[in-house]
Short mmCIF file of N, CA, C and O in Angstrom, two decimals:
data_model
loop_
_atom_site.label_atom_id
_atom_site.label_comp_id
_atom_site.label_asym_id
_atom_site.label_seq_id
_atom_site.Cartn_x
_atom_site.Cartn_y
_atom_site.Cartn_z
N UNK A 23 -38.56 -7.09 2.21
CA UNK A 23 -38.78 -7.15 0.78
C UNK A 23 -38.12 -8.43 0.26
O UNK A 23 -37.02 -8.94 0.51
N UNK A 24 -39.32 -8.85 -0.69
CA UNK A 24 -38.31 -10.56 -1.01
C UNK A 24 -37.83 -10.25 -2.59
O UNK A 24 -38.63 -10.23 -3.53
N UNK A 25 -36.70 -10.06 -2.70
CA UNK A 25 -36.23 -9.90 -4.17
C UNK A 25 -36.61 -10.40 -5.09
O UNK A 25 -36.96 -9.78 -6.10
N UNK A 26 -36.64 -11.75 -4.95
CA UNK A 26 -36.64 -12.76 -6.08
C UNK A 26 -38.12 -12.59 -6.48
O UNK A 26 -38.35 -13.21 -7.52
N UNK A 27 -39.11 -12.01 -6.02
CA UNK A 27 -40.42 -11.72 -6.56
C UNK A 27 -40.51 -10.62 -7.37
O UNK A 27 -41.53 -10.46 -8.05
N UNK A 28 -39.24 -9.51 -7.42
CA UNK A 28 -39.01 -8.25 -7.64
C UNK A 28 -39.02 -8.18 -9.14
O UNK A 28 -38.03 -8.84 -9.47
N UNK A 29 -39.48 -7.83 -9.99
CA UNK A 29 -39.14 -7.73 -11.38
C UNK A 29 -37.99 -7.38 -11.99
O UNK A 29 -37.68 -6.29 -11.52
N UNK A 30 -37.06 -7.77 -12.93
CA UNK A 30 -36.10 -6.90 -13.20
C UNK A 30 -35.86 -5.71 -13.47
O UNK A 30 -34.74 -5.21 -13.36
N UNK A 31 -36.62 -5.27 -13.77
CA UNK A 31 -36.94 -3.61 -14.32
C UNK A 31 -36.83 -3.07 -13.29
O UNK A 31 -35.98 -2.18 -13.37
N UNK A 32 -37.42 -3.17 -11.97
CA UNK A 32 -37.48 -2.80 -10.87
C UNK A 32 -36.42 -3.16 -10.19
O UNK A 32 -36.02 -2.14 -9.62
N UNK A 33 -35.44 -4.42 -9.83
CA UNK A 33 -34.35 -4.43 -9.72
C UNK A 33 -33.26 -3.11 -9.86
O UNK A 33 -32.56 -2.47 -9.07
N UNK A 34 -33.54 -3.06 -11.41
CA UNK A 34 -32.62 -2.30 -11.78
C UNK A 34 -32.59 -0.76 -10.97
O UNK A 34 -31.63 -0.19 -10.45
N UNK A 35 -33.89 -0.37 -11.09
CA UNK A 35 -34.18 0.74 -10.45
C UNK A 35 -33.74 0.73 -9.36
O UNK A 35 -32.84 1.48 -8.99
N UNK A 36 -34.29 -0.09 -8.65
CA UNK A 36 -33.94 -0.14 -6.98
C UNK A 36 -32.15 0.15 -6.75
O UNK A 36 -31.70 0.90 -5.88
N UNK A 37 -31.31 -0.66 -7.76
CA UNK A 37 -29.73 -0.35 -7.24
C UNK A 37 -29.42 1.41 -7.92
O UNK A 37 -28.55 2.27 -7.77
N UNK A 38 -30.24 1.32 -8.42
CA UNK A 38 -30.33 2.64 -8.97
C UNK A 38 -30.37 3.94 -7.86
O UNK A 38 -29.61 4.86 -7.56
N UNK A 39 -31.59 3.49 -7.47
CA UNK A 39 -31.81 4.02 -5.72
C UNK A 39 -30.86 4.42 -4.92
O UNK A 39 -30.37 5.51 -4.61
N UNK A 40 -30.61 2.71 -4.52
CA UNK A 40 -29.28 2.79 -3.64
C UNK A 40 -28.23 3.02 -3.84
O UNK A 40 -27.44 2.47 -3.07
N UNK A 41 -27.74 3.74 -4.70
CA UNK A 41 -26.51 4.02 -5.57
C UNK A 41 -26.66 4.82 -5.37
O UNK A 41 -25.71 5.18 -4.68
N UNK A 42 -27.77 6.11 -5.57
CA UNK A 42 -27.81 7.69 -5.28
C UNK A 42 -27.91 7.97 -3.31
O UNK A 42 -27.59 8.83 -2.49
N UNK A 43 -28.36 7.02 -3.32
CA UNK A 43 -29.13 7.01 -1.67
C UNK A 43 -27.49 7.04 -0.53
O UNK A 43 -27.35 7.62 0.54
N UNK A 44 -26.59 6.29 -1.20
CA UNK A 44 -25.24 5.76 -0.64
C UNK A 44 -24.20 6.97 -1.14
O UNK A 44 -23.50 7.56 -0.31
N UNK A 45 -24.16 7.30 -2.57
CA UNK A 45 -23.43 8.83 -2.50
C UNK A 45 -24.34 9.83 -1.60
O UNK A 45 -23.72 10.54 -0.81
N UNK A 46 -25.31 9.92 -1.64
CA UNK A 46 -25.93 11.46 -1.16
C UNK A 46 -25.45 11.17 0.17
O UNK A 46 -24.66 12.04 0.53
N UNK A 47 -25.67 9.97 1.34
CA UNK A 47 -25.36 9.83 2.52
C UNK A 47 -23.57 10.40 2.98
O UNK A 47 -23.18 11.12 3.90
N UNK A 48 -22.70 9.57 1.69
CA UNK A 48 -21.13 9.75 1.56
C UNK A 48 -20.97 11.38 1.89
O UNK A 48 -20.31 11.91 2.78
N UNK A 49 -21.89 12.04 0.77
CA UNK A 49 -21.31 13.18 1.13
C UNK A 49 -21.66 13.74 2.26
O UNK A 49 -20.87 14.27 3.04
N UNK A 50 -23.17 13.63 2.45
CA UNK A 50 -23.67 13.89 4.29
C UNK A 50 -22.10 13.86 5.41
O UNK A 50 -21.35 14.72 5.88
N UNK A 51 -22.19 12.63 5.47
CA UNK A 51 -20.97 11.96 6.32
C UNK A 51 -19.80 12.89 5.79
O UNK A 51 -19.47 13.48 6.81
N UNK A 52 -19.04 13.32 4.84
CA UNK A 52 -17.80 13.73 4.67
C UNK A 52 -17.99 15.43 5.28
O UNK A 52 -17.13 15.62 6.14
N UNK A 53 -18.44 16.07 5.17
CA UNK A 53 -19.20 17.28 5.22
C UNK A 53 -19.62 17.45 6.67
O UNK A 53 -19.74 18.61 7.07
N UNK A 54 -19.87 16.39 7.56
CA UNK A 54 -20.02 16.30 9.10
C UNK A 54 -18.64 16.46 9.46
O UNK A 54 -18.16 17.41 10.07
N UNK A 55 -18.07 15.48 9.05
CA UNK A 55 -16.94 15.02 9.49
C UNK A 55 -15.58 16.41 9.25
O UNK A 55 -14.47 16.45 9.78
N UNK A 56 -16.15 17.35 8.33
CA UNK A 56 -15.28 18.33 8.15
C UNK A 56 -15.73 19.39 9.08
O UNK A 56 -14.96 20.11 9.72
N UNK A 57 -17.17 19.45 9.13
CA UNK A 57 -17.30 20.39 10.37
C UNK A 57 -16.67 20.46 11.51
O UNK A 57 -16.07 21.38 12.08
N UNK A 58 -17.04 18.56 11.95
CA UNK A 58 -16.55 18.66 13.17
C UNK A 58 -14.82 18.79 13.28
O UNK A 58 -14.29 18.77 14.39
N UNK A 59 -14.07 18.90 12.14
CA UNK A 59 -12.34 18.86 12.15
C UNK A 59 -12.34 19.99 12.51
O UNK A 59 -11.90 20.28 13.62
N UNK A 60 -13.12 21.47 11.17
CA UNK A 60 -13.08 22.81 11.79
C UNK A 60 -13.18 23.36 13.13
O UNK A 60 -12.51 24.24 13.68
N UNK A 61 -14.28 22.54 13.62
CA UNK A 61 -14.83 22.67 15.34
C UNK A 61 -13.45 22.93 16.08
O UNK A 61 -13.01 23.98 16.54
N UNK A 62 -12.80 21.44 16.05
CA UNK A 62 -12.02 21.31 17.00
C UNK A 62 -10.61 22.00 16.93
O UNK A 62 -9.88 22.36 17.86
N UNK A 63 -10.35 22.10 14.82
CA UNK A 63 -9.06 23.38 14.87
C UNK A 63 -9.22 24.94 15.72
O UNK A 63 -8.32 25.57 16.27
N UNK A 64 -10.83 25.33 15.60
CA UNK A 64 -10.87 26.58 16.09
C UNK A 64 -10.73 26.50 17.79
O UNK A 64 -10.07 27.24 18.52
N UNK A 65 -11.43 25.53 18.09
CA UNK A 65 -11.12 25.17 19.48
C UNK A 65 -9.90 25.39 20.20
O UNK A 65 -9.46 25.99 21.18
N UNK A 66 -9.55 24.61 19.26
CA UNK A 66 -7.48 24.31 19.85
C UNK A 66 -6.65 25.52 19.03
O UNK A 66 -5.65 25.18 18.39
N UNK A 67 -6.89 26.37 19.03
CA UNK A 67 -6.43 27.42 18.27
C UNK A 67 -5.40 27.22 17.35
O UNK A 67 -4.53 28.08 17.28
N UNK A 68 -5.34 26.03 16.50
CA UNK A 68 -4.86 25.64 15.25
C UNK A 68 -5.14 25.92 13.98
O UNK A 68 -6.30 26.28 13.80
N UNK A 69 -4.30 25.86 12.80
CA UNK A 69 -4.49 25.98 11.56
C UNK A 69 -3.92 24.95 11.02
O UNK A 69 -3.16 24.17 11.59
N UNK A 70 -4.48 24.93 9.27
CA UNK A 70 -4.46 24.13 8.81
C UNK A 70 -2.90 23.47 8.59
O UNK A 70 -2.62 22.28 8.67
N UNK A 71 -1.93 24.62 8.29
CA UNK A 71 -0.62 24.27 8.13
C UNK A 71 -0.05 23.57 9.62
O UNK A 71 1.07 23.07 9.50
N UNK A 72 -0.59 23.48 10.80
CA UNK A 72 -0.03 22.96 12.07
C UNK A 72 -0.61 21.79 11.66
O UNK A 72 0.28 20.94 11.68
N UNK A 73 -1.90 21.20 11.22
CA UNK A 73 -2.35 19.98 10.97
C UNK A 73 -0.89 19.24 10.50
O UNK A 73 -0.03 18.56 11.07
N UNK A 74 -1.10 19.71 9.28
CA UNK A 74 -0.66 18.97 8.14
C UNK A 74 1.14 18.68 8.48
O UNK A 74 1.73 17.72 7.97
N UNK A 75 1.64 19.40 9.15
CA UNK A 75 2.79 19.29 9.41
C UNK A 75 3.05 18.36 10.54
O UNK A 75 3.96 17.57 10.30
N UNK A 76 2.37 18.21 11.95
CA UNK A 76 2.54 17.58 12.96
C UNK A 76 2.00 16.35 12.38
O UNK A 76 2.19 15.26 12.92
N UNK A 77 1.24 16.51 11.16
CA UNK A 77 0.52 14.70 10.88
C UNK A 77 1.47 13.91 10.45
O UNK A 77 1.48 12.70 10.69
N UNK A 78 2.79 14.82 9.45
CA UNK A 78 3.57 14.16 9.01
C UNK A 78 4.64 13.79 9.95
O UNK A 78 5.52 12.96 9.73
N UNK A 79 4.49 14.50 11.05
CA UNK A 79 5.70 14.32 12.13
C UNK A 79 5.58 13.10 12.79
O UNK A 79 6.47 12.30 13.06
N UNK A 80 4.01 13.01 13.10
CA UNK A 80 3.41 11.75 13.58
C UNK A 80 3.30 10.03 12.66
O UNK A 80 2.43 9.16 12.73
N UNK A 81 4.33 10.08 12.01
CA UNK A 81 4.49 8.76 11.63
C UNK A 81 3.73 8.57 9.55
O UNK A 81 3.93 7.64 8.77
N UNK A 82 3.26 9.29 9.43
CA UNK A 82 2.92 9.28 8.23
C UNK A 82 3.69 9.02 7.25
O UNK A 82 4.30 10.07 7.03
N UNK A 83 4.07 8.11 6.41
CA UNK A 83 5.11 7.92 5.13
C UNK A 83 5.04 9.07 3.93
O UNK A 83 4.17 9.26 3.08
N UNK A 84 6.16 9.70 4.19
CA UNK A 84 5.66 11.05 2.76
C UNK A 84 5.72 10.10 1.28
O UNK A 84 6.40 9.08 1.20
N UNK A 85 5.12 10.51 0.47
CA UNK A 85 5.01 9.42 -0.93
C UNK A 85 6.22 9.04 -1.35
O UNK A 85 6.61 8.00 -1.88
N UNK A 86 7.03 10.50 -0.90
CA UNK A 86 8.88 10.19 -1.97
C UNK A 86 9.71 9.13 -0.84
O UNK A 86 10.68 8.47 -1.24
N UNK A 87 9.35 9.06 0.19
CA UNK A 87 10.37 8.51 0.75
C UNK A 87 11.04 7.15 0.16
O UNK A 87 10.14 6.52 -0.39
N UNK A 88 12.01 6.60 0.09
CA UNK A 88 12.77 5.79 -0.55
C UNK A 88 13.65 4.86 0.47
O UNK A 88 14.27 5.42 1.37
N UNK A 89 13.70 3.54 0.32
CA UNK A 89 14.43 2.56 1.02
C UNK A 89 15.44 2.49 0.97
O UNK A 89 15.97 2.48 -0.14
N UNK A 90 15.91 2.45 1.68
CA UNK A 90 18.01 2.02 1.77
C UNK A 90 18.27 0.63 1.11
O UNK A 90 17.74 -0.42 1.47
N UNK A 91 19.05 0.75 0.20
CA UNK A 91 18.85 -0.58 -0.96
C UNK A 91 19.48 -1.71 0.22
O UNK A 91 20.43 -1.43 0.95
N UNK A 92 18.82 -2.92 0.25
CA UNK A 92 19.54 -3.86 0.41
C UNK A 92 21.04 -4.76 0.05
O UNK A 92 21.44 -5.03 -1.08
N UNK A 93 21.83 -5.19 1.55
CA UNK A 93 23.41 -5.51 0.68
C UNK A 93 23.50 -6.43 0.49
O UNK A 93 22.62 -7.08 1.05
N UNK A 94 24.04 -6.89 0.04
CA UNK A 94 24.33 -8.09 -1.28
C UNK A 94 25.19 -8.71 -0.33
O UNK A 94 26.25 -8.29 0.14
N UNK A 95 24.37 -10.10 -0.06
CA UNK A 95 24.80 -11.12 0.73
C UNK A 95 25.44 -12.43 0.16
O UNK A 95 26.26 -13.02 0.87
N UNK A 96 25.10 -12.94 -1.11
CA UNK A 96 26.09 -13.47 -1.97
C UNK A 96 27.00 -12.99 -3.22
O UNK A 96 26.58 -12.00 -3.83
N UNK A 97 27.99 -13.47 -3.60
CA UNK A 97 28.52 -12.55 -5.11
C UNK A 97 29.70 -13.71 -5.41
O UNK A 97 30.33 -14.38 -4.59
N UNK A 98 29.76 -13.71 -7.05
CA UNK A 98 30.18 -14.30 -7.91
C UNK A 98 31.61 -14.42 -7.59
O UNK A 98 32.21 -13.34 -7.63
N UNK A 99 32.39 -15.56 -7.27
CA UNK A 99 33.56 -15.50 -7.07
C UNK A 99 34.76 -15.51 -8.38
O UNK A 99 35.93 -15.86 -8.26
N UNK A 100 34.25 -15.14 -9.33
CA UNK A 100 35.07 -14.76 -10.43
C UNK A 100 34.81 -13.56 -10.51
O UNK A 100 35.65 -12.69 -10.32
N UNK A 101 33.46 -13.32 -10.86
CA UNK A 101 32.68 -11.72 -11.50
C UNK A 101 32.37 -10.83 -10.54
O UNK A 101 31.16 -10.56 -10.52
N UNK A 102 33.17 -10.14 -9.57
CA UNK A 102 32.48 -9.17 -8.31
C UNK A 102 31.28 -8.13 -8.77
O UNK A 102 30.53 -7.51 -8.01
N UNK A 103 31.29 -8.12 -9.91
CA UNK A 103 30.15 -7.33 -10.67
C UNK A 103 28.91 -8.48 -10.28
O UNK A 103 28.02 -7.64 -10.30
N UNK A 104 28.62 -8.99 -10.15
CA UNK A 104 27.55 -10.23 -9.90
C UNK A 104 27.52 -10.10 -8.10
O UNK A 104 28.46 -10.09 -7.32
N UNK A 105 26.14 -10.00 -7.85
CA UNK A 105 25.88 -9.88 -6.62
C UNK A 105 24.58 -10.74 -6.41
O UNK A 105 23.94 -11.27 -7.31
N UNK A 106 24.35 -10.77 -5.29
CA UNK A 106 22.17 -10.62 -4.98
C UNK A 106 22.71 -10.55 -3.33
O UNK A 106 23.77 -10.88 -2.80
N UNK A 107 21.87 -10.16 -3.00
CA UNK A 107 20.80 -9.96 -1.66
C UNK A 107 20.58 -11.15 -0.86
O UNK A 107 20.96 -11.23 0.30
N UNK A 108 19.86 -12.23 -1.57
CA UNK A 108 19.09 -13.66 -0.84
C UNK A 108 18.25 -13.63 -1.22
O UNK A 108 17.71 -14.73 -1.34
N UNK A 109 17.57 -12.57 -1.64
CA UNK A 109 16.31 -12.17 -1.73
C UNK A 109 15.43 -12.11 -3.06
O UNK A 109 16.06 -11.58 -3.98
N UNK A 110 14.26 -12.48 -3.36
CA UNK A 110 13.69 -13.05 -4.52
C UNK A 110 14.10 -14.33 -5.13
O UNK A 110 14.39 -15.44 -4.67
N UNK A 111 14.03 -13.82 -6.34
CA UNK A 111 14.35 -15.36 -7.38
C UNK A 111 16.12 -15.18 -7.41
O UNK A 111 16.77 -14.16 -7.17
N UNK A 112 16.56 -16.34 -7.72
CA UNK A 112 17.65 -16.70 -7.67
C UNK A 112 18.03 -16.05 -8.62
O UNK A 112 17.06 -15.74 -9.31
N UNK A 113 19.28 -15.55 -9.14
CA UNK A 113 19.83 -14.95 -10.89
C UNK A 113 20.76 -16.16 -11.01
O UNK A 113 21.59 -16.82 -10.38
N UNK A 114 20.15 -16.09 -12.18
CA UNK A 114 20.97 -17.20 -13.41
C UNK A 114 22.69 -17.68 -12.90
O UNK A 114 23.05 -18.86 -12.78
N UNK A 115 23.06 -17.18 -12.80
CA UNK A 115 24.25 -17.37 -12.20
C UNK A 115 24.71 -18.07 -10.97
O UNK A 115 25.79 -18.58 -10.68
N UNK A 116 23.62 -17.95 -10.33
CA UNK A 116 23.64 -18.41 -8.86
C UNK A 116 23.11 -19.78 -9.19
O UNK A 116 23.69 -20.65 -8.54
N UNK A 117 22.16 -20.25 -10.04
CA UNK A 117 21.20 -21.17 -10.20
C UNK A 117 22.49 -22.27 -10.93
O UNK A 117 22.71 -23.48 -10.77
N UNK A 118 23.15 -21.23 -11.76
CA UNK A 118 24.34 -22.43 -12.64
C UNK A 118 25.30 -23.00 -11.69
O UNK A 118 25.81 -24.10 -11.91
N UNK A 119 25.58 -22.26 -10.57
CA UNK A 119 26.64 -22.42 -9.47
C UNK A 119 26.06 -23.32 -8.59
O UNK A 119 26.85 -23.59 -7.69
N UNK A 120 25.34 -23.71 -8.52
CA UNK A 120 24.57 -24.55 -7.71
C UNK A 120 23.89 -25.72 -8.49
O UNK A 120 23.61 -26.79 -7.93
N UNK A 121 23.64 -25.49 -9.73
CA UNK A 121 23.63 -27.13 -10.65
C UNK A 121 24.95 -27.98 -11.28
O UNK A 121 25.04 -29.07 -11.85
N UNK A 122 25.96 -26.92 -10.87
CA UNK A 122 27.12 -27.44 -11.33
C UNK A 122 27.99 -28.14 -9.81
O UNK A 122 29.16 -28.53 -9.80
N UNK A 123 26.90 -28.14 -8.44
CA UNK A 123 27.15 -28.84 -7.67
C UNK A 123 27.88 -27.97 -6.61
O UNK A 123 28.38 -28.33 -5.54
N UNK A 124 27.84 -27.16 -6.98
CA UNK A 124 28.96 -25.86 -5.40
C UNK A 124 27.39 -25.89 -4.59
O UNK A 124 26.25 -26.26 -4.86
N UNK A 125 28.23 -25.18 -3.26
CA UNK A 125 27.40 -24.87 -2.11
C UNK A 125 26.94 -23.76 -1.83
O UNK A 125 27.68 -23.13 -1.07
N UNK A 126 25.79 -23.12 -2.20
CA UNK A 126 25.75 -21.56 -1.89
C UNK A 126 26.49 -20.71 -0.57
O UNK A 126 26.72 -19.50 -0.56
N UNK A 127 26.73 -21.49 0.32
CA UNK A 127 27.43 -20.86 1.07
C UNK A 127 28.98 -20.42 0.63
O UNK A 127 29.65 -19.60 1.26
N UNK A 128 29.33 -20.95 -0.29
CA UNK A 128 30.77 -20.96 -0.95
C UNK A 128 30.59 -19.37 -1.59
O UNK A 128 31.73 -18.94 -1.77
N UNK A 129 29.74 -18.52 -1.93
CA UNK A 129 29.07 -17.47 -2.37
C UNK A 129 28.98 -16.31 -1.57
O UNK A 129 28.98 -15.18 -2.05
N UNK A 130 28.89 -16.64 0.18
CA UNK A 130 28.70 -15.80 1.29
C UNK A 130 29.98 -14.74 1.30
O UNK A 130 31.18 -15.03 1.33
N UNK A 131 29.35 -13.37 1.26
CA UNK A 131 30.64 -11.82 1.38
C UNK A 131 30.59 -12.22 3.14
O UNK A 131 29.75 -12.33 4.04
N UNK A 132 31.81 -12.34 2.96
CA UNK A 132 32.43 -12.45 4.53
C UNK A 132 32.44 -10.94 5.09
O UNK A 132 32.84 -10.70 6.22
#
């Protein structure tokens, strides 16, 4: 089919088409794909709660999990309240300490 001969009206229709043609298939496909999960739980004489639990055992990130904050690899040698990491943008402080000609290493928590 050569498009560009296609009318617009008909265009339109056509994604129209394939828009219903591509969900109706989606769900085909999702709906296989659940059969065949059932298949193989009844098979393996599993349930749903053994799924869901060994999936998370198997490496899955649960949503809450939370990072161990990063430690603060430079800090203010007046203000110990003043820290950073290394990491990102510089804070104001660090940026003045270093236009006023010090060495960021002069900054390093031993």
């Amino acid at each position: 089919m050569e498009l560009s001969t296609v009318d617009f009206a008909e265009l339109l229709q056509l994604r129209a088409d394939v828009d219903a043609e591509i969900r109706r298939r989606e769900s085909e496909e999702k709906a296989k794909a659940a059969k065949q999960v059932l298949e193989l739980i009844r098979t393996h004489g599993l349930d749903i709660e053994d799924i869901a639990s060994k999936s998370a055992k198997l490496g899955s990130v649960p949503a809450t999990s939370t990072r161990k904050p990063v430690e603060a690899k430079y800090r203010h040698p007046d203000d110990a309240s003043l820290s950073w990491t290394g990491r990102g943008r510089k804070p104001l402080w660090v940026v003045a300490w270093l236009d006023a000609g010090h060495a960021l290493e002069a900054l390093q928590i031993k």
